[in-house]
Short mmCIF file of C-alpha atoms and ligand atoms in Angstrom, two decimals:
data_model
loop_
_atom_site.label_atom_id
_atom_site.label_comp_id
_atom_site.label_asym_id
_atom_site.label_seq_id
_atom_site.Cartn_x
_atom_site.Cartn_y
_atom_site.Cartn_z
CA MET A 21 -17.97 14.19 19.36
CA ASN A 22 -19.17 14.94 16.03
CA THR A 23 -18.04 12.88 13.06
CA VAL A 24 -18.05 16.04 10.60
CA GLU A 25 -15.59 17.75 12.70
CA LEU A 26 -13.26 14.57 12.89
CA ILE A 27 -13.31 14.37 9.12
CA THR A 28 -12.63 18.14 8.96
CA LYS A 29 -9.77 17.96 11.63
CA LYS A 30 -8.10 14.94 9.32
CA ARG A 31 -8.89 16.74 6.10
CA ASP A 32 -6.80 19.70 7.37
CA GLY A 33 -3.89 17.68 8.44
CA ARG A 34 -4.52 17.69 11.92
CA VAL A 35 -3.81 14.94 14.36
CA LEU A 36 -6.60 13.07 16.05
CA THR A 37 -6.61 11.85 19.61
CA GLU A 38 -6.88 8.09 20.63
CA ALA A 39 -10.48 8.98 21.81
CA GLU A 40 -11.46 10.49 18.55
CA ILE A 41 -10.27 7.65 16.49
CA GLU A 42 -12.02 5.26 18.95
CA TYR A 43 -15.22 7.12 18.32
CA LEU A 44 -15.00 6.72 14.78
CA VAL A 45 -13.74 3.24 14.61
CA LYS A 46 -16.47 1.99 17.10
CA GLY A 47 -19.17 4.17 15.48
CA TYR A 48 -18.52 2.56 11.98
CA THR A 49 -18.40 -0.95 13.18
CA ALA A 50 -21.72 -0.65 15.09
CA GLY A 51 -23.40 0.98 12.06
CA ASP A 52 -23.91 4.34 13.56
CA ILE A 53 -21.45 6.11 11.39
CA PRO A 54 -22.35 5.73 7.59
CA ASP A 55 -20.08 4.50 4.67
CA TYR A 56 -20.21 7.64 2.96
CA GLN A 57 -18.82 9.65 6.51
CA MET A 58 -16.15 6.63 6.88
CA SER A 59 -15.29 6.85 3.30
CA ALA A 60 -14.56 10.85 3.47
CA PHE A 61 -12.54 9.95 6.62
CA LEU A 62 -10.42 7.33 5.00
CA MET A 63 -9.89 9.67 1.82
CA ALA A 64 -8.58 12.38 4.20
CA VAL A 65 -6.38 9.67 5.76
CA TYR A 66 -5.16 8.64 2.25
CA PHE A 67 -4.11 12.19 1.65
CA ASN A 68 -2.85 13.43 4.85
CA GLY A 69 -1.55 10.33 6.50
CA MET A 70 -1.42 9.49 10.38
CA THR A 71 1.18 10.07 12.92
CA LYS A 72 2.95 6.99 14.51
CA ASP A 73 0.70 7.37 17.56
CA GLU A 74 -2.51 7.79 15.64
CA THR A 75 -1.44 4.43 13.74
CA VAL A 76 -0.69 2.53 17.03
CA ALA A 77 -4.15 3.83 18.17
CA LEU A 78 -6.01 2.68 15.23
CA THR A 79 -4.39 -0.47 15.41
CA GLN A 80 -4.89 -1.33 18.85
CA ILE A 81 -8.67 -0.49 18.67
CA MET A 82 -9.45 -2.53 15.48
CA ARG A 83 -7.49 -5.32 17.33
CA ASP A 84 -9.81 -5.07 20.39
CA SER A 85 -12.92 -4.76 17.98
CA GLY A 86 -13.21 -8.66 18.32
CA ASP A 87 -11.66 -11.51 19.96
CA VAL A 88 -7.94 -11.43 20.92
CA VAL A 89 -6.90 -15.26 20.78
CA ASP A 90 -5.38 -16.64 24.09
CA LEU A 91 -2.86 -19.21 22.78
CA SER A 92 -1.23 -19.84 26.22
CA ALA A 93 -2.38 -23.39 26.25
CA ILE A 94 0.04 -24.11 23.56
CA ASP A 95 3.48 -24.81 24.77
CA GLY A 96 6.44 -22.83 23.67
CA ILE A 97 6.98 -19.57 21.78
CA LYS A 98 4.19 -19.13 19.24
CA VAL A 99 5.40 -17.49 15.86
CA ASP A 100 3.26 -16.08 13.35
CA LYS A 101 4.09 -15.31 9.85
CA HIS A 102 2.59 -12.81 7.49
CA SER A 103 3.20 -11.75 3.82
CA THR A 104 1.80 -8.74 2.61
CA GLY A 105 0.53 -10.61 -0.44
CA GLY A 106 2.04 -11.66 -3.80
CA VAL A 107 1.53 -13.92 -6.88
CA GLY A 108 2.34 -17.35 -6.61
CA ASP A 109 2.90 -17.12 -2.63
CA LYS A 110 2.39 -20.62 -1.17
CA THR A 111 5.18 -19.81 1.36
CA THR A 112 2.87 -20.78 4.43
CA LEU A 113 2.33 -24.14 3.39
CA ILE A 114 6.18 -24.54 3.36
CA VAL A 115 7.79 -22.79 6.08
CA GLY A 116 4.75 -23.75 8.64
CA PRO A 117 5.99 -27.37 8.31
CA VAL A 118 9.76 -26.57 8.34
CA ALA A 119 9.47 -24.33 11.22
CA ALA A 120 7.35 -27.06 13.15
CA ALA A 121 9.78 -29.78 12.12
CA CYS A 122 12.44 -27.64 13.95
CA GLY A 123 10.49 -27.44 17.12
CA VAL A 124 8.43 -23.86 16.75
CA PRO A 125 4.74 -24.50 17.61
CA ILE A 126 2.67 -23.12 14.52
CA ALA A 127 -0.77 -22.30 15.29
CA LYS A 128 -1.96 -20.31 12.26
CA MET A 129 -4.93 -18.81 11.19
CA SER A 130 -4.91 -17.73 7.40
CA GLY A 131 -7.36 -15.98 5.19
CA ARG A 132 -9.06 -16.40 1.99
CA GLY A 133 -8.03 -14.60 -1.02
CA LEU A 134 -10.04 -12.01 -3.03
CA GLY A 135 -8.40 -11.31 -6.40
CA PHE A 136 -5.44 -12.94 -7.80
CA THR A 137 -5.13 -16.59 -6.48
CA GLY A 138 -6.77 -17.95 -3.42
CA GLY A 139 -5.58 -17.40 0.13
CA THR A 140 -3.80 -20.02 1.96
CA VAL A 141 -7.23 -21.35 3.31
CA ASP A 142 -8.39 -21.83 -0.34
CA LYS A 143 -5.05 -23.67 -1.41
CA LEU A 144 -5.54 -26.20 1.57
CA GLU A 145 -9.06 -26.69 0.49
CA ALA A 146 -7.60 -28.41 -2.84
CA ILE A 147 -6.46 -31.33 -0.62
CA PRO A 148 -9.32 -33.71 -0.26
CA GLY A 149 -11.16 -33.83 3.04
CA TYR A 150 -8.83 -31.10 4.90
CA LYS A 151 -10.97 -29.32 7.33
CA THR A 152 -10.04 -25.37 7.75
CA SER A 153 -12.60 -24.99 10.23
CA ILE A 154 -12.29 -26.78 13.44
CA SER A 155 -13.00 -25.93 17.24
CA GLU A 156 -10.44 -23.78 19.03
CA GLN A 157 -9.97 -26.77 21.27
CA GLU A 158 -9.21 -29.21 18.48
CA PHE A 159 -7.01 -26.52 17.10
CA MET A 160 -4.90 -25.96 20.40
CA ASP A 161 -5.04 -30.02 20.74
CA GLN A 162 -3.54 -30.25 17.15
CA VAL A 163 -0.86 -27.99 17.57
CA ASN A 164 0.19 -29.56 20.93
CA ASP A 165 -0.03 -32.95 19.62
CA LYS A 166 1.24 -32.57 15.91
CA GLY A 167 3.37 -29.56 16.42
CA ILE A 168 1.17 -27.36 13.75
CA SER A 169 -2.34 -26.39 12.73
CA VAL A 170 -3.42 -24.18 10.09
CA ILE A 171 -7.25 -23.06 9.82
CA GLY A 172 -9.29 -20.34 8.57
CA GLN A 173 -9.33 -16.95 10.15
CA THR A 174 -12.60 -16.71 12.43
CA GLY A 175 -14.95 -13.92 11.84
CA HIS A 176 -14.41 -12.57 15.39
CA ILE A 177 -10.88 -11.51 14.75
CA ALA A 178 -10.74 -7.67 14.13
CA PRO A 179 -14.41 -7.36 12.79
CA ALA A 180 -13.99 -3.61 12.57
CA ASP A 181 -10.94 -4.28 10.19
CA LYS A 182 -13.19 -6.32 8.04
CA LYS A 183 -15.73 -3.79 7.68
CA ILE A 184 -13.14 -0.80 6.93
CA TYR A 185 -11.17 -3.02 4.38
CA ALA A 186 -14.29 -3.75 2.54
CA LEU A 187 -14.97 -0.14 2.30
CA ARG A 188 -11.20 0.83 1.42
CA ASP A 189 -11.56 -1.61 -1.42
CA VAL A 190 -14.31 0.18 -3.22
CA THR A 191 -13.22 3.74 -2.34
CA ALA A 192 -9.43 3.65 -3.72
CA THR A 193 -7.97 3.92 -0.20
CA VAL A 194 -6.26 0.68 0.44
CA GLU A 195 -2.45 2.19 -0.57
CA ASN A 196 -1.98 4.05 2.40
CA LEU A 197 1.00 3.23 4.66
CA SER A 198 -0.85 3.87 8.23
CA LEU A 199 -3.90 2.20 7.04
CA ILE A 200 -2.39 -1.14 5.61
CA THR A 201 -0.15 -1.17 8.75
CA ALA A 202 -3.28 -1.01 11.28
CA SER A 203 -5.20 -3.63 8.96
CA ILE A 204 -2.53 -6.20 9.01
CA MET A 205 -1.25 -5.74 12.33
CA SER A 206 -4.69 -5.53 14.16
CA LYS A 207 -5.37 -8.90 12.76
CA LYS A 208 -1.73 -10.27 13.72
CA LEU A 209 -2.08 -8.99 17.19
CA ALA A 210 -5.50 -10.34 17.87
CA ALA A 211 -4.31 -13.67 16.61
CA GLY A 212 -2.38 -14.36 19.80
CA SER A 213 1.32 -15.34 18.69
CA ASP A 214 4.48 -14.28 20.79
CA ALA A 215 6.34 -13.28 17.71
CA ILE A 216 5.68 -12.07 14.18
CA LEU A 217 7.54 -12.14 10.95
CA LEU A 218 6.49 -9.99 8.27
CA ASP A 219 7.26 -10.84 4.58
CA VAL A 220 6.91 -7.41 2.79
CA LYS A 221 6.47 -7.82 -0.83
CA CYS A 222 8.00 -5.18 -3.42
CA GLY A 223 7.76 -5.04 -7.11
CA SER A 224 5.09 -5.05 -9.88
CA GLY A 225 3.02 -7.91 -8.21
CA ALA A 226 2.66 -5.81 -4.68
CA PHE A 227 1.01 -3.31 -2.88
CA MET A 228 4.50 -1.45 -2.57
CA LYS A 229 5.93 -1.13 -6.02
CA SER A 230 9.24 0.34 -4.84
CA GLN A 231 11.54 -0.86 -2.24
CA LYS A 232 11.68 2.39 -0.34
CA ASP A 233 7.82 2.36 0.32
CA ALA A 234 8.24 -1.38 1.13
CA GLU A 235 10.85 -0.55 3.86
CA LYS A 236 8.60 2.18 5.10
CA LEU A 237 5.75 -0.06 5.61
CA ALA A 238 7.99 -2.72 7.01
CA GLU A 239 9.57 -0.40 9.40
CA LEU A 240 6.23 0.82 10.54
CA MET A 241 4.66 -2.43 11.07
CA VAL A 242 7.68 -3.88 13.01
CA GLU A 243 7.58 -0.76 15.34
CA ILE A 244 3.73 -1.41 15.76
CA GLY A 245 4.38 -5.08 16.52
CA LYS A 246 7.03 -4.18 19.42
CA ALA A 247 5.01 -1.38 20.56
CA ASP A 248 2.31 -4.26 21.39
CA GLY A 249 5.09 -6.12 23.06
CA LYS A 250 5.72 -8.94 20.32
CA GLU A 251 9.14 -9.52 19.04
CA THR A 252 8.53 -8.48 15.45
CA MET A 253 10.96 -8.76 12.16
CA ALA A 254 10.52 -8.14 8.47
CA MET A 255 12.00 -9.27 5.58
CA ILE A 256 11.64 -7.02 2.10
CA THR A 257 11.33 -9.74 -0.84
CA ASP A 258 11.06 -9.35 -4.27
CA MET A 259 7.68 -9.70 -6.25
CA GLU A 260 8.85 -8.04 -9.52
CA GLN A 261 8.03 -11.81 -10.99
CA PRO A 262 5.71 -14.63 -9.42
CA LEU A 263 7.36 -16.55 -6.79
CA GLY A 264 8.20 -20.22 -7.75
CA ASN A 265 6.58 -21.47 -10.85
CA ALA A 266 2.92 -22.51 -9.84
CA ILE A 267 0.12 -19.81 -9.70
CA GLY A 268 -3.27 -21.21 -8.64
CA ASN A 269 -4.65 -23.56 -5.84
CA THR A 270 -4.08 -27.27 -6.74
CA LEU A 271 -0.80 -26.15 -8.66
CA GLU A 272 0.56 -24.36 -5.64
CA VAL A 273 0.04 -27.02 -3.25
CA GLN A 274 1.82 -29.46 -5.62
CA GLU A 275 4.59 -26.99 -5.83
CA ALA A 276 4.74 -26.54 -2.02
CA ILE A 277 5.02 -30.48 -1.81
CA ASP A 278 7.90 -30.41 -4.12
CA VAL A 279 9.70 -27.66 -2.03
CA LEU A 280 9.04 -30.01 0.81
CA LYS A 281 10.56 -33.06 -1.18
CA ASN A 282 13.42 -30.76 -1.52
CA CYS A 283 13.12 -30.86 -5.46
CA GLY A 284 11.22 -27.62 -5.71
CA PRO A 285 12.01 -24.32 -7.60
CA LYS A 286 15.30 -22.79 -6.49
CA ASP A 287 13.79 -19.10 -5.74
CA ILE A 288 10.71 -20.39 -3.66
CA THR A 289 13.20 -22.86 -1.57
CA GLU A 290 15.58 -20.13 -1.05
CA LEU A 291 13.11 -17.74 0.19
CA CYS A 292 11.29 -20.40 2.50
CA ILE A 293 14.83 -21.64 4.12
CA ALA A 294 15.31 -17.71 4.86
CA LEU A 295 11.78 -17.26 6.07
CA ALA A 296 11.61 -20.50 8.25
CA GLY A 297 15.02 -19.96 9.42
CA MET A 298 14.05 -16.42 10.77
CA MET A 299 11.02 -18.11 12.56
CA ILE A 300 13.20 -20.81 14.00
CA TYR A 301 15.36 -18.01 15.39
CA LEU A 302 12.19 -15.99 16.70
CA GLY A 303 10.84 -18.95 18.34
CA LYS A 304 14.30 -19.34 20.21
CA LYS A 305 15.16 -23.03 18.71
CA ALA A 306 18.27 -21.16 17.11
CA ASP A 307 20.81 -18.65 18.45
CA THR A 308 21.14 -16.89 15.27
CA PRO A 309 19.01 -16.41 11.95
CA GLU A 310 21.64 -18.33 10.22
CA GLU A 311 21.47 -21.32 12.55
CA GLY A 312 18.02 -21.28 11.78
CA MET A 313 18.35 -21.39 8.29
CA GLN A 314 20.66 -24.19 8.44
CA LYS A 315 18.14 -25.92 10.61
CA ALA A 316 15.62 -25.20 7.69
CA GLN A 317 17.62 -26.68 5.15
CA ARG A 318 18.28 -29.76 7.19
CA ALA A 319 14.75 -30.34 7.70
CA LEU A 320 14.00 -30.16 4.10
CA GLU A 321 16.81 -32.67 3.25
CA ASP A 322 16.01 -35.17 5.99
CA GLY A 323 12.50 -35.29 5.34
CA SER A 324 11.17 -34.13 8.65
CA ALA A 325 9.31 -30.97 6.87
CA LEU A 326 7.65 -33.16 4.69
CA GLU A 327 6.59 -35.43 7.31
CA LYS A 328 5.11 -32.49 9.56
CA PHE A 329 3.11 -31.56 6.33
CA ARG A 330 1.84 -35.17 6.33
CA ASP A 331 1.05 -34.69 10.15
CA LEU A 332 -0.67 -31.33 9.24
CA ILE A 333 -3.13 -32.91 6.57
CA GLU A 334 -3.72 -36.07 8.59
CA GLY A 335 -4.71 -34.24 11.75
CA GLN A 336 -7.13 -31.84 9.90
CA GLY A 337 -9.06 -34.88 8.15
CA GLY A 338 -7.07 -34.47 4.59
CA ASP A 339 -6.07 -37.27 2.52
CA THR A 340 -2.24 -37.74 2.79
CA ALA A 341 -2.14 -39.92 -0.50
CA ILE A 342 -2.17 -36.73 -2.37
CA ILE A 343 1.59 -36.44 -1.05
CA ASP A 344 2.55 -39.13 -3.65
CA ASN A 345 -0.18 -38.77 -6.05
CA TYR A 346 -1.08 -35.22 -7.19
CA ALA A 347 -3.79 -36.49 -9.51
CA LEU A 348 -5.87 -36.92 -6.52
CA MET A 349 -6.62 -33.08 -6.13
CA PRO A 350 -8.67 -31.24 -8.73
CA GLN A 351 -6.95 -31.50 -12.03
CA ALA A 352 -7.95 -29.26 -15.06
CA GLU A 353 -9.40 -30.38 -18.25
CA PHE A 354 -7.48 -28.16 -20.63
CA LYS A 355 -4.21 -26.73 -21.04
CA LEU A 356 -2.70 -24.07 -23.37
CA ASP A 357 0.68 -23.24 -23.82
CA LEU A 358 2.21 -19.72 -24.18
CA GLU A 359 4.90 -20.17 -26.61
CA ALA A 360 8.31 -17.63 -27.24
CA TRP A 361 7.78 -15.33 -30.33
CA ASP A 362 11.49 -14.75 -30.67
CA ASP A 363 15.06 -15.75 -29.52
CA GLY A 364 16.82 -13.81 -26.52
CA TYR A 365 16.35 -13.69 -22.80
CA ILE A 366 13.14 -13.30 -20.71
CA ALA A 367 13.49 -9.59 -19.86
CA SER A 368 10.33 -9.17 -17.48
CA MET A 369 7.21 -11.21 -16.28
CA ASP A 370 4.74 -8.67 -14.75
CA ALA A 371 3.66 -10.01 -11.67
CA MET A 372 0.40 -8.15 -11.37
CA LYS A 373 -0.37 -9.39 -14.98
CA PHE A 374 0.12 -12.93 -14.36
CA GLY A 375 -1.99 -12.66 -11.09
CA LEU A 376 -5.00 -10.94 -12.90
CA ALA A 377 -4.38 -13.66 -15.66
CA SER A 378 -4.58 -16.59 -13.26
CA GLN A 379 -7.61 -14.99 -11.57
CA HIS A 380 -9.36 -15.12 -14.93
CA THR A 381 -8.80 -18.81 -15.29
CA GLY A 382 -11.09 -19.35 -12.36
CA ALA A 383 -8.17 -19.62 -9.90
CA GLY A 384 -9.07 -16.58 -7.89
CA ARG A 385 -12.40 -14.62 -7.12
CA GLU A 386 -13.35 -11.47 -8.67
CA ARG A 387 -16.33 -11.29 -6.18
CA LYS A 388 -16.64 -12.35 -2.68
CA GLU A 389 -19.20 -14.96 -3.45
CA ASP A 390 -17.43 -16.42 -6.49
CA GLU A 391 -16.36 -20.20 -6.36
CA ILE A 392 -12.60 -20.90 -7.04
CA ASP A 393 -11.84 -23.44 -9.72
CA MET A 394 -9.30 -25.56 -7.73
CA SER A 395 -7.36 -26.95 -10.62
CA ALA A 396 -7.07 -23.83 -12.65
CA GLY A 397 -3.92 -21.44 -12.97
CA ILE A 398 -0.54 -21.16 -14.47
CA VAL A 399 2.90 -22.77 -14.37
CA LEU A 400 5.91 -21.09 -15.44
CA ALA A 401 8.34 -22.83 -17.62
CA LYS A 402 10.72 -19.92 -17.89
CA LYS A 403 11.85 -17.06 -15.43
CA ILE A 404 13.46 -13.68 -15.91
CA GLY A 405 16.88 -14.02 -17.00
CA ASP A 406 16.26 -17.64 -18.92
CA THR A 407 17.25 -18.06 -22.40
CA VAL A 408 14.66 -18.71 -24.85
CA ALA A 409 14.40 -19.64 -28.57
CA ALA A 410 11.17 -19.20 -30.57
CA GLY A 411 8.84 -21.98 -30.15
CA ASP A 412 10.00 -22.50 -26.42
CA VAL A 413 7.13 -22.93 -23.90
CA ILE A 414 7.32 -19.86 -21.56
CA CYS A 415 4.25 -21.12 -19.35
CA SER A 416 1.19 -23.12 -19.64
CA ILE A 417 -2.21 -22.07 -18.83
CA TYR A 418 -4.81 -24.43 -17.03
CA GLY A 419 -8.24 -24.42 -16.69
CA ASN A 420 -11.97 -26.16 -17.21
CA ASP A 421 -13.17 -23.18 -19.51
CA MET A 422 -11.49 -22.90 -22.84
CA LYS A 423 -12.86 -19.32 -23.42
CA LYS A 424 -11.29 -18.26 -20.09
CA ILE A 425 -8.07 -20.01 -20.72
CA GLN A 426 -7.81 -18.45 -24.06
CA LYS A 427 -8.30 -14.80 -22.53
CA SER A 428 -5.74 -15.67 -19.93
CA LEU A 429 -3.24 -16.81 -22.71
CA GLU A 430 -3.83 -13.36 -24.24
CA GLU A 431 -2.89 -11.61 -21.03
CA VAL A 432 0.06 -13.37 -19.97
CA ARG A 433 1.32 -12.64 -23.62
CA ASN A 434 1.34 -8.96 -22.73
CA ALA A 435 2.57 -9.68 -19.56
CA VAL A 436 6.22 -11.07 -20.81
CA ARG A 437 8.90 -9.10 -22.56
CA ILE A 438 11.93 -10.73 -24.39
CA GLY A 439 14.94 -8.86 -24.87
CA ILE A 440 18.21 -9.33 -26.59
CA LYS A 441 20.50 -8.62 -23.38
CA LYS A 442 20.54 -10.58 -20.24
CA PRO A 443 18.98 -8.80 -17.25
CA GLU A 444 20.63 -8.13 -14.21
CA LYS A 445 19.89 -10.76 -11.35
CA VAL A 446 17.61 -9.06 -8.56
CA ASP A 447 18.02 -9.93 -5.21
CA LEU A 448 15.07 -11.90 -3.87
CA ILE A 449 15.45 -11.14 -0.31
CA LYS A 450 16.33 -7.24 -0.22
CA LYS A 451 16.65 -6.23 3.38
CA ILE A 452 15.93 -7.36 6.78
CA VAL A 453 14.08 -4.98 9.03
CA LYS A 454 14.47 -5.47 12.79
N1 URA B 513 -4.05 -6.88 3.67
C1 URA B 513 -4.63 -6.39 4.60
O1 URA B 513 -5.14 -7.27 5.60
N2 URA B 513 -5.09 -5.07 4.85
C2 URA B 513 -4.64 -4.34 3.97
O2 URA B 513 -4.63 -3.04 4.29
C3 URA B 513 -3.78 -4.69 2.80
C4 URA B 513 -3.48 -5.88 2.82
#
């Protein structure tokens, strides 16, 4: 096969065979096809798209580029959950323990973040002593013993995606339906669970800005999961404003614990009950999603989800005392408040701008090698639809570098709009795709 001919074929809008896609992916991963040719191919895909069959092939080839984890040593139906990414999204820290408390084994490999805030693994590292890297045997033993383990993704999962995603990131080819689907699903299918729940975000802080595009992505990912023999469902959820009140690593762990204590913000609690309910249903511990949600609610009310979180931390060497004393996690030296400049209603809070402002406090990485400031971030005191009077605190910025938090304060000032009319309420959960 000839790389230039394959680029030409896609450039001209023709359909590639599985063997041709395999040639490109394997050749690029092995270093035989250079970045400039892969970049041209990705741009051709960006403009001309891929058929469903091409997307299935791309996903499966990327899945098989590394290890496909065998979780059969863990009893029960293993359910994985994936969010397409959003600002203040700490749901894994909550739904994992809730579903585990309801009998669903949670064997979760999570990623680190680039941009916005950290990923789940970065957040867990705000807990002193928590080991995100343990052996495969320890991982399996902990799930069998405690019902839950959350670790960092190993370097052997879908290495082709790792290399291609890094290239997409710098060639403006991330936002393509087939490429996003293949990237996410190759990793999910390699992670070895029996069923997958996808939380597809839509709004200003998400890849997919419109509900229509989010639905298309969800439908394609669900189809690809099912084509691989896994029960797969998706929820389309709102990312027009940050989720919950906290953005940043320690701050998000604190908020997750508040939710597990059943005293967290309403929006994230509602979303976590829905997500966990669906996981409990997919794990066959409830006959319907509604029954799953009732069980999830009960696990928050009776403290069993919080106990699972304690088990998780203890099993992975972390200090469980943080649950009752948040000050044992890294705390910021400085705090600045954004005050309302007018009376009225919070009309909008641009999630993307909040994400970037939080990143600039030090809570997220701008480059792969950057160190995260665990204590930095933003806490919202108001959300869309709340009334404000001039001088009220809208949000607080935390960090250890005054210059950074001053810049972040300016950014959030531009991320908030105050209006005189109460905005219409938007649904947090927009649609279920199955
Ligand atoms: N997350 C991924 O892992 N891949 C994408 O392409 C987009 C989001």
